[in-house]
């Protein structure tokens, strides 16, 4: 199996188009055409993890955090990033990161977080914006089903829990071909009025090239009329964070104790208790201070995230319990999920969970 075959499975799990613009996801080091010997899955691709991969004969390291986040001008081994990259290159080991591509996935980091806490009725906390486009095209009635089904097969027409969504309306199209035309209906220089069906479908913007190819491959017209628009709609199934409900409301101290045990954290920093039951819980794995207002507006009784600064605890505004459970801790089960996913998709191949604890934060 080539490394590129494994990467295609990883992109099914966490499409790179879902990642945030600031992020650096995908293949960071290595050659996709290399024969894969094994996959080591980790949280951070540190030098010690690369050494573990060498020892376990794995030439692909799949990490959550990208070891290469900003550009390198020199690779001299003077810091932990450069040392990890040098060791990977020397040992022909590829490094692939999923990061916010999996953060934004409906079944990704924050769903894993919710499941660990036993939350139900979960939904996206901060839906992704500027991610939906709309295609409008026109064709004759005899060609409608073929074009529409091709668009659906290419990924168009998915809205929430529904597939194959479109809007179709009848109208009259007009045209007159010049000397170079080859019209499907009528002749050159003939003014034609034909019954047409207008087809409207929405799609995720990274699918645009695939959608347009499907349109042109299945349309009967010599010249295909179509329009593509950017929509302001948020994508309800893609985005950062989640909010869900506890099956049974808990008091604040019992709730934090449950979180501490479930997420295996060494300690939790939190805002003042409000002496009310915790029922609706918002979560955002990693650095989530930007979503405090989203959690409040969503009616959360508690918001669990990481990397909160001193003054950000004031932003709870006595409206919810704000808790910092630790960056690593809030994402700790992600690598287990990746291993489980790859193991189910790729049978009879070495998919190994790293034994290295790469959490840089220790508790006394």
Protein backbone atom coordinates (compact mmCIF):
# COMPACT_ATOMS: atom_id res chain seq x y z
CA UNK A 1 0.00 0.00 0.00
CA UNK A 2 1.30 3.41 -0.97
CA UNK A 3 1.18 6.27 1.52
CA UNK A 4 -1.17 8.17 -0.78
CA UNK A 5 -3.79 5.41 -0.37
CA UNK A 6 -3.75 5.89 3.39
CA UNK A 7 -3.95 9.66 2.99
CA UNK A 8 -7.11 9.29 0.90
CA UNK A 9 -8.71 7.43 3.82
CA UNK A 10 -7.59 10.16 6.22
CA UNK A 11 -9.17 12.79 3.96
CA UNK A 12 -12.44 10.86 4.03
CA UNK A 13 -12.28 11.05 7.83
CA UNK A 14 -11.29 14.72 7.91
CA UNK A 15 -11.56 16.57 4.56
CA UNK A 16 -8.74 19.09 4.34
CA UNK A 17 -11.19 21.66 2.98
CA UNK A 18 -12.83 21.70 6.43
CA UNK A 19 -9.67 23.13 8.02
CA UNK A 20 -9.38 26.73 9.10
CA UNK A 21 -7.51 29.08 6.74
CA UNK A 22 -4.75 29.74 9.28
CA UNK A 23 -4.00 26.05 9.74
CA UNK A 24 -1.35 23.80 8.18
CA UNK A 25 -2.94 20.41 7.61
CA UNK A 26 -2.27 17.49 5.31
CA UNK A 27 1.07 15.95 4.36
CA UNK A 28 3.84 18.01 5.99
CA UNK A 29 6.86 15.77 5.32
CA UNK A 30 7.37 12.86 2.97
CA UNK A 31 6.57 11.35 -0.43
CA UNK A 32 3.04 10.07 -1.15
CA UNK A 33 4.43 7.45 -3.55
CA UNK A 34 6.45 5.68 -0.85
CA UNK A 35 5.40 2.15 0.07
CA UNK A 36 3.83 2.27 3.55
CA UNK A 37 5.26 0.00 6.23
CA UNK A 38 3.03 1.06 9.12
CA UNK A 39 1.15 4.02 10.63
CA UNK A 40 1.88 5.53 14.03
CA UNK A 41 -0.88 7.82 15.35
CA UNK A 42 0.01 10.50 17.91
CA UNK A 43 -1.05 13.85 19.29
CA UNK A 44 2.18 15.74 18.56
CA UNK A 45 4.89 14.56 16.15
CA UNK A 46 7.83 15.30 18.44
CA UNK A 47 11.33 13.89 17.98
CA UNK A 48 10.58 11.15 20.51
CA UNK A 49 7.53 10.10 18.50
CA UNK A 50 9.54 9.95 15.28
CA UNK A 51 12.04 7.72 17.13
CA UNK A 52 9.12 5.54 18.25
CA UNK A 53 8.02 5.28 14.60
CA UNK A 54 11.51 4.16 13.60
CA UNK A 55 11.53 1.52 16.35
CA UNK A 56 8.10 0.21 15.36
CA UNK A 57 8.82 0.25 11.61
CA UNK A 58 6.17 2.86 10.80
CA UNK A 59 7.06 5.26 7.99
CA UNK A 60 3.88 7.36 8.30
CA UNK A 61 3.16 9.40 11.43
CA UNK A 62 -0.37 10.76 11.66
CA UNK A 63 -0.54 13.55 14.21
CA UNK A 64 -3.31 15.79 15.44
CA UNK A 65 -1.28 19.00 15.84
CA UNK A 66 0.88 20.02 12.86
CA UNK A 67 4.55 19.99 13.86
CA UNK A 68 5.07 22.51 11.05
CA UNK A 69 2.69 25.37 11.74
CA UNK A 70 4.50 28.44 10.49
CA UNK A 71 7.27 28.57 7.89
CA UNK A 72 10.82 27.40 8.52
CA UNK A 73 13.65 29.52 7.13
CA UNK A 74 16.37 27.20 8.39
CA UNK A 75 16.51 23.56 9.46
CA UNK A 76 19.50 23.32 11.75
CA UNK A 77 18.09 21.38 14.68
CA UNK A 78 18.11 24.34 17.06
CA UNK A 79 14.54 23.70 18.32
CA UNK A 80 12.11 20.82 18.83
CA UNK A 81 10.34 21.44 15.51
CA UNK A 82 13.50 21.34 13.42
CA UNK A 83 14.82 18.29 15.26
CA UNK A 84 11.62 16.36 14.59
CA UNK A 85 11.66 17.27 10.90
CA UNK A 86 15.33 16.35 10.50
CA UNK A 87 14.80 12.95 12.15
CA UNK A 88 11.75 12.29 9.96
CA UNK A 89 13.60 13.14 6.75
CA UNK A 90 16.67 11.13 7.72
CA UNK A 91 14.51 8.07 8.33
CA UNK A 92 12.17 8.50 5.34
CA UNK A 93 9.17 9.03 7.59
CA UNK A 94 6.15 10.98 6.36
CA UNK A 95 4.18 13.24 8.70
CA UNK A 96 0.50 14.04 8.18
CA UNK A 97 -1.63 16.36 10.34
CA UNK A 98 -5.43 16.55 10.63
CA UNK A 99 -5.89 19.35 13.22
CA UNK A 100 -8.79 21.73 12.40
CA UNK A 101 -9.95 19.52 9.52
CA UNK A 102 -11.03 17.11 12.27
CA UNK A 103 -11.97 19.92 14.68
CA UNK A 104 -14.62 21.12 12.24
CA UNK A 105 -16.02 17.68 11.41
CA UNK A 106 -19.40 16.71 12.84
CA UNK A 107 -17.93 13.42 14.11
CA UNK A 108 -14.55 14.88 15.01
CA UNK A 109 -12.75 16.32 18.03
CA UNK A 110 -15.72 17.92 19.74
CA UNK A 111 -18.08 15.00 19.17
CA UNK A 112 -15.39 12.79 20.75
CA UNK A 113 -15.26 15.29 23.64
CA UNK A 114 -19.06 15.19 24.01
CA UNK A 115 -19.16 11.39 23.91
CA UNK A 116 -16.53 11.18 26.65
CA UNK A 117 -18.83 13.27 28.86
CA UNK A 118 -21.96 11.36 27.88
CA UNK A 119 -23.66 14.36 26.27
CA UNK A 120 -26.73 13.80 24.11
CA UNK A 121 -28.61 15.89 21.50
CA UNK A 122 -25.36 17.44 20.31
CA UNK A 123 -25.02 20.09 17.61
CA UNK A 124 -22.32 22.42 16.28
CA UNK A 125 -21.58 25.42 18.51
CA UNK A 126 -19.91 27.71 15.93
CA UNK A 127 -21.13 26.73 12.44
CA UNK A 128 -18.68 27.33 9.59
CA UNK A 129 -19.37 30.40 7.46
CA UNK A 130 -18.64 31.21 3.80
CA UNK A 131 -18.55 27.52 2.94
CA UNK A 132 -21.72 27.01 0.89
CA UNK A 133 -22.21 27.82 -2.77
CA UNK A 134 -25.23 27.59 -5.05
CA UNK A 135 -25.36 26.38 -8.65
CA UNK A 136 -28.14 27.39 -11.03
CA UNK A 137 -28.36 25.78 -14.46
CA UNK A 138 -30.93 25.22 -17.20
CA UNK A 139 -31.68 22.28 -19.48
CA UNK A 140 -34.45 20.64 -21.46
CA UNK A 141 -36.93 18.39 -19.59
CA UNK A 142 -35.50 15.23 -21.18
CA UNK A 143 -32.07 15.97 -19.71
CA UNK A 144 -33.13 17.08 -16.21
CA UNK A 145 -32.90 13.75 -14.41
CA UNK A 146 -29.46 12.94 -15.84
CA UNK A 147 -27.99 16.34 -14.92
CA UNK A 148 -29.59 16.45 -11.48
CA UNK A 149 -28.47 12.94 -10.52
CA UNK A 150 -24.93 13.67 -11.72
CA UNK A 151 -24.83 16.78 -9.52
CA UNK A 152 -26.09 14.76 -6.56
CA UNK A 153 -23.45 12.07 -7.17
CA UNK A 154 -20.77 14.80 -7.21
CA UNK A 155 -21.82 15.96 -3.74
CA UNK A 156 -24.42 18.66 -4.41
CA UNK A 157 -27.81 18.83 -2.75
CA UNK A 158 -26.90 17.96 0.84
CA UNK A 159 -28.71 20.08 3.42
CA UNK A 160 -28.43 19.03 7.05
CA UNK A 161 -29.89 15.53 7.40
CA UNK A 162 -31.22 15.49 3.82
CA UNK A 163 -29.62 14.42 0.53
CA UNK A 164 -30.58 14.99 -3.11
CA UNK A 165 -32.08 18.42 -2.40
CA UNK A 166 -32.84 20.71 -5.35
CA UNK A 167 -35.37 23.23 -6.59
CA UNK A 168 -36.74 22.92 -10.12
CA UNK A 169 -38.89 25.38 -12.03
CA UNK A 170 -40.21 25.54 -15.59
CA UNK A 171 -39.59 28.39 -18.00
CA UNK A 172 -38.87 29.35 -21.58
CA UNK A 173 -35.28 29.67 -22.78
CA UNK A 174 -34.31 31.50 -25.96
CA UNK A 175 -31.22 31.48 -28.15
CA UNK A 176 -29.97 31.84 -31.71
CA UNK A 177 -26.76 30.12 -32.78
CA UNK A 178 -24.16 31.67 -35.11
CA UNK A 179 -22.30 30.01 -37.96
CA UNK A 180 -20.05 28.09 -35.54
CA UNK A 181 -22.87 26.70 -33.41
CA UNK A 182 -24.26 23.19 -33.29
CA UNK A 183 -27.57 23.56 -31.40
CA UNK A 184 -29.28 20.58 -29.79
CA UNK A 185 -32.66 22.06 -30.74
CA UNK A 186 -33.18 24.16 -33.87
CA UNK A 187 -30.76 25.26 -36.58
CA UNK A 188 -28.03 27.86 -36.99
CA UNK A 189 -29.40 31.43 -37.23
CA UNK A 190 -32.82 30.23 -36.05
CA UNK A 191 -34.39 32.00 -33.09
CA UNK A 192 -35.40 29.18 -30.75
CA UNK A 193 -37.87 29.26 -27.86
CA UNK A 194 -37.63 26.04 -25.88
CA UNK A 195 -39.18 24.76 -22.69
CA UNK A 196 -36.43 24.45 -20.05
CA UNK A 197 -36.14 23.44 -16.44
CA UNK A 198 -34.15 25.58 -14.05
CA UNK A 199 -32.20 23.46 -11.53
CA UNK A 200 -30.88 24.95 -8.28
CA UNK A 201 -28.61 23.06 -5.88
CA UNK A 202 -26.26 23.99 -3.04
CA UNK A 203 -22.88 22.40 -2.31
CA UNK A 204 -19.75 22.77 -0.18
CA UNK A 205 -17.43 25.13 -2.01
CA UNK A 206 -14.45 22.78 -2.16
CA UNK A 207 -16.55 20.57 -4.44
CA UNK A 208 -16.98 23.27 -7.10
CA UNK A 209 -14.59 21.78 -9.70
CA UNK A 210 -16.17 18.34 -9.29
CA UNK A 211 -19.69 19.79 -9.54
CA UNK A 212 -18.93 21.77 -12.70
CA UNK A 213 -17.26 18.74 -14.31
CA UNK A 214 -20.36 16.64 -13.60
CA UNK A 215 -22.57 19.37 -15.07
CA UNK A 216 -20.63 19.62 -18.33
CA UNK A 217 -20.27 15.84 -18.67
CA UNK A 218 -24.02 15.24 -18.44
CA UNK A 219 -25.56 18.29 -20.12
CA UNK A 220 -26.83 17.95 -23.68
CA UNK A 221 -26.24 21.56 -24.69
CA UNK A 222 -23.20 22.64 -26.66
CA UNK A 223 -22.98 25.76 -24.47
CA UNK A 224 -23.98 25.14 -20.84
CA UNK A 225 -25.53 28.12 -19.07
CA UNK A 226 -24.85 28.11 -15.34
CA UNK A 227 -24.26 30.47 -12.43
CA UNK A 228 -22.45 29.93 -9.10
CA UNK A 229 -23.05 32.11 -6.05
CA UNK A 230 -21.47 32.33 -2.62
CA UNK A 231 -24.12 32.02 0.10
CA UNK A 232 -24.14 33.67 3.51
CA UNK A 233 -25.77 30.61 5.11
CA UNK A 234 -23.77 28.89 7.85
CA UNK A 235 -23.10 25.17 7.51
CA UNK A 236 -24.96 23.56 10.40
CA UNK A 237 -22.98 20.28 10.24
CA UNK A 238 -19.47 21.74 9.97
CA UNK A 239 -17.86 24.01 12.54
CA UNK A 240 -16.01 24.41 15.80
CA UNK A 241 -17.22 23.29 19.20
CA UNK A 242 -20.42 21.51 20.16
CA UNK A 243 -23.24 21.88 22.63
CA UNK A 244 -25.22 19.03 24.13
CA UNK A 245 -27.10 17.96 27.21
CA UNK A 246 -26.38 15.81 30.23
CA UNK A 247 -28.87 12.98 30.64
CA UNK A 248 -29.26 14.03 34.26
CA UNK A 249 -28.51 17.60 35.47
CA UNK A 250 -25.70 17.87 38.04
CA UNK A 251 -24.60 20.44 40.58
CA UNK A 252 -21.45 22.33 39.65
CA UNK A 253 -18.95 20.57 41.90
CA UNK A 254 -20.17 17.10 40.93
CA UNK A 255 -20.09 18.12 37.27
CA UNK A 256 -16.48 19.30 37.42
CA UNK A 257 -15.48 16.14 39.28
CA UNK A 258 -17.08 14.07 36.52
CA UNK A 259 -15.24 16.10 33.88
CA UNK A 260 -11.96 15.69 35.74
CA UNK A 261 -12.36 11.91 35.85
CA UNK A 262 -13.73 11.53 32.32
CA UNK A 263 -11.06 13.68 30.65
CA UNK A 264 -8.26 12.54 32.99
CA UNK A 265 -7.10 16.05 33.75
CA UNK A 266 -4.69 17.00 36.51
CA UNK A 267 -6.76 20.03 37.45
CA UNK A 268 -9.49 22.37 36.26
CA UNK A 269 -9.46 26.17 36.42
CA UNK A 270 -12.97 27.59 36.49
CA UNK A 271 -15.04 30.72 37.00
CA UNK A 272 -17.15 31.27 40.11
CA UNK A 273 -19.92 28.82 40.90
CA UNK A 274 -23.43 30.15 40.20
CA UNK A 275 -25.20 27.61 42.44
CA UNK A 276 -27.34 26.21 39.64
CA UNK A 277 -27.69 22.84 37.95
CA UNK A 278 -25.61 22.03 34.90
CA UNK A 279 -27.72 20.64 32.06
CA UNK A 280 -26.62 22.15 28.73
CA UNK A 281 -22.87 21.88 28.19
CA UNK A 282 -20.78 23.51 25.45
CA UNK A 283 -17.34 22.17 24.60
CA UNK A 284 -14.50 23.23 22.32
CA UNK A 285 -11.33 21.18 22.25
CA UNK A 286 -8.12 23.19 22.31
CA UNK A 287 -8.01 27.00 22.55
CA UNK A 288 -11.64 28.09 22.64
CA UNK A 289 -11.85 31.48 24.34
CA UNK A 290 -13.23 33.03 21.13
CA UNK A 291 -16.42 30.97 21.56
CA UNK A 292 -17.40 32.08 25.08
CA UNK A 293 -20.14 34.34 23.73
CA UNK A 294 -21.35 31.58 21.41
CA UNK A 295 -21.74 29.30 24.42
CA UNK A 296 -23.64 31.97 26.36
CA UNK A 297 -25.91 32.75 23.40
CA UNK A 298 -26.60 29.04 22.94
CA UNK A 299 -27.89 28.85 26.50
CA UNK A 300 -25.09 26.68 27.88
CA UNK A 301 -24.88 26.23 31.64
CA UNK A 302 -21.18 25.38 31.32
CA UNK A 303 -18.46 25.82 28.69
CA UNK A 304 -15.43 23.52 28.70
CA UNK A 305 -12.35 24.49 26.71
CA UNK A 306 -8.65 25.31 27.24
CA UNK A 307 -5.98 28.02 27.26
CA UNK A 308 -8.13 30.65 28.97
CA UNK A 309 -6.38 33.81 30.17
CA UNK A 310 -7.03 35.51 33.49
CA UNK A 311 -9.36 38.23 32.19
CA UNK A 312 -11.30 35.83 29.99
CA UNK A 313 -12.83 34.20 33.06
CA UNK A 314 -14.69 37.49 33.64
CA UNK A 315 -16.42 36.95 30.28
CA UNK A 316 -18.57 34.28 31.91
CA UNK A 317 -20.53 37.31 33.17
CA UNK A 318 -22.19 35.14 35.85
CA UNK A 319 -24.23 33.51 33.07
CA UNK A 320 -22.43 30.17 32.85
CA UNK A 321 -19.68 28.12 34.42
CA UNK A 322 -16.48 28.58 32.41
CA UNK A 323 -13.84 25.87 32.81
CA UNK A 324 -10.33 25.38 31.44
CA UNK A 325 -9.59 21.66 31.55
CA UNK A 326 -6.26 21.78 29.69
CA UNK A 327 -5.41 21.81 25.97
CA UNK A 328 -4.12 18.26 25.69
CA UNK A 329 -6.82 16.93 27.98
CA UNK A 330 -9.63 18.43 25.89
CA UNK A 331 -8.32 16.61 22.80
CA UNK A 332 -6.82 13.54 24.46
CA UNK A 333 -9.09 10.89 22.90
CA UNK A 334 -8.68 12.18 19.34
CA UNK A 335 -5.74 9.90 18.52
CA UNK A 336 -7.74 6.89 19.72
CA UNK A 337 -10.53 7.87 17.33
CA UNK A 338 -8.08 8.12 14.42
CA UNK A 339 -6.65 4.68 15.19
CA UNK A 340 -10.13 3.16 15.37
CA UNK A 341 -11.16 4.80 12.10
CA UNK A 342 -8.07 3.68 10.19
CA UNK A 343 -8.25 0.17 11.62
CA UNK A 344 -11.83 -0.22 10.37
CA UNK A 345 -11.04 1.20 6.94
CA UNK A 346 -7.68 -0.52 6.37
CA UNK A 347 -7.63 -4.15 7.47
CA UNK A 348 -4.52 -6.29 7.82
CA UNK A 349 -2.22 -3.30 8.15
CA UNK A 350 -0.23 -1.97 11.10
CA UNK A 351 -2.09 1.00 12.67
CA UNK A 352 -0.39 1.74 15.98
CA UNK A 353 -1.33 4.14 18.79
CA UNK A 354 1.71 6.03 20.03
CA UNK A 355 2.73 5.34 23.62
CA UNK A 356 4.39 8.75 23.98
CA UNK A 357 2.67 11.30 26.23
CA UNK A 358 3.40 14.56 24.44
CA UNK A 359 1.51 16.83 26.84
CA UNK A 360 4.00 19.60 27.71
CA UNK A 361 1.94 20.72 30.74
CA UNK A 362 2.54 18.92 34.01
CA UNK A 363 0.67 19.20 37.31
CA UNK A 364 2.32 19.27 40.73
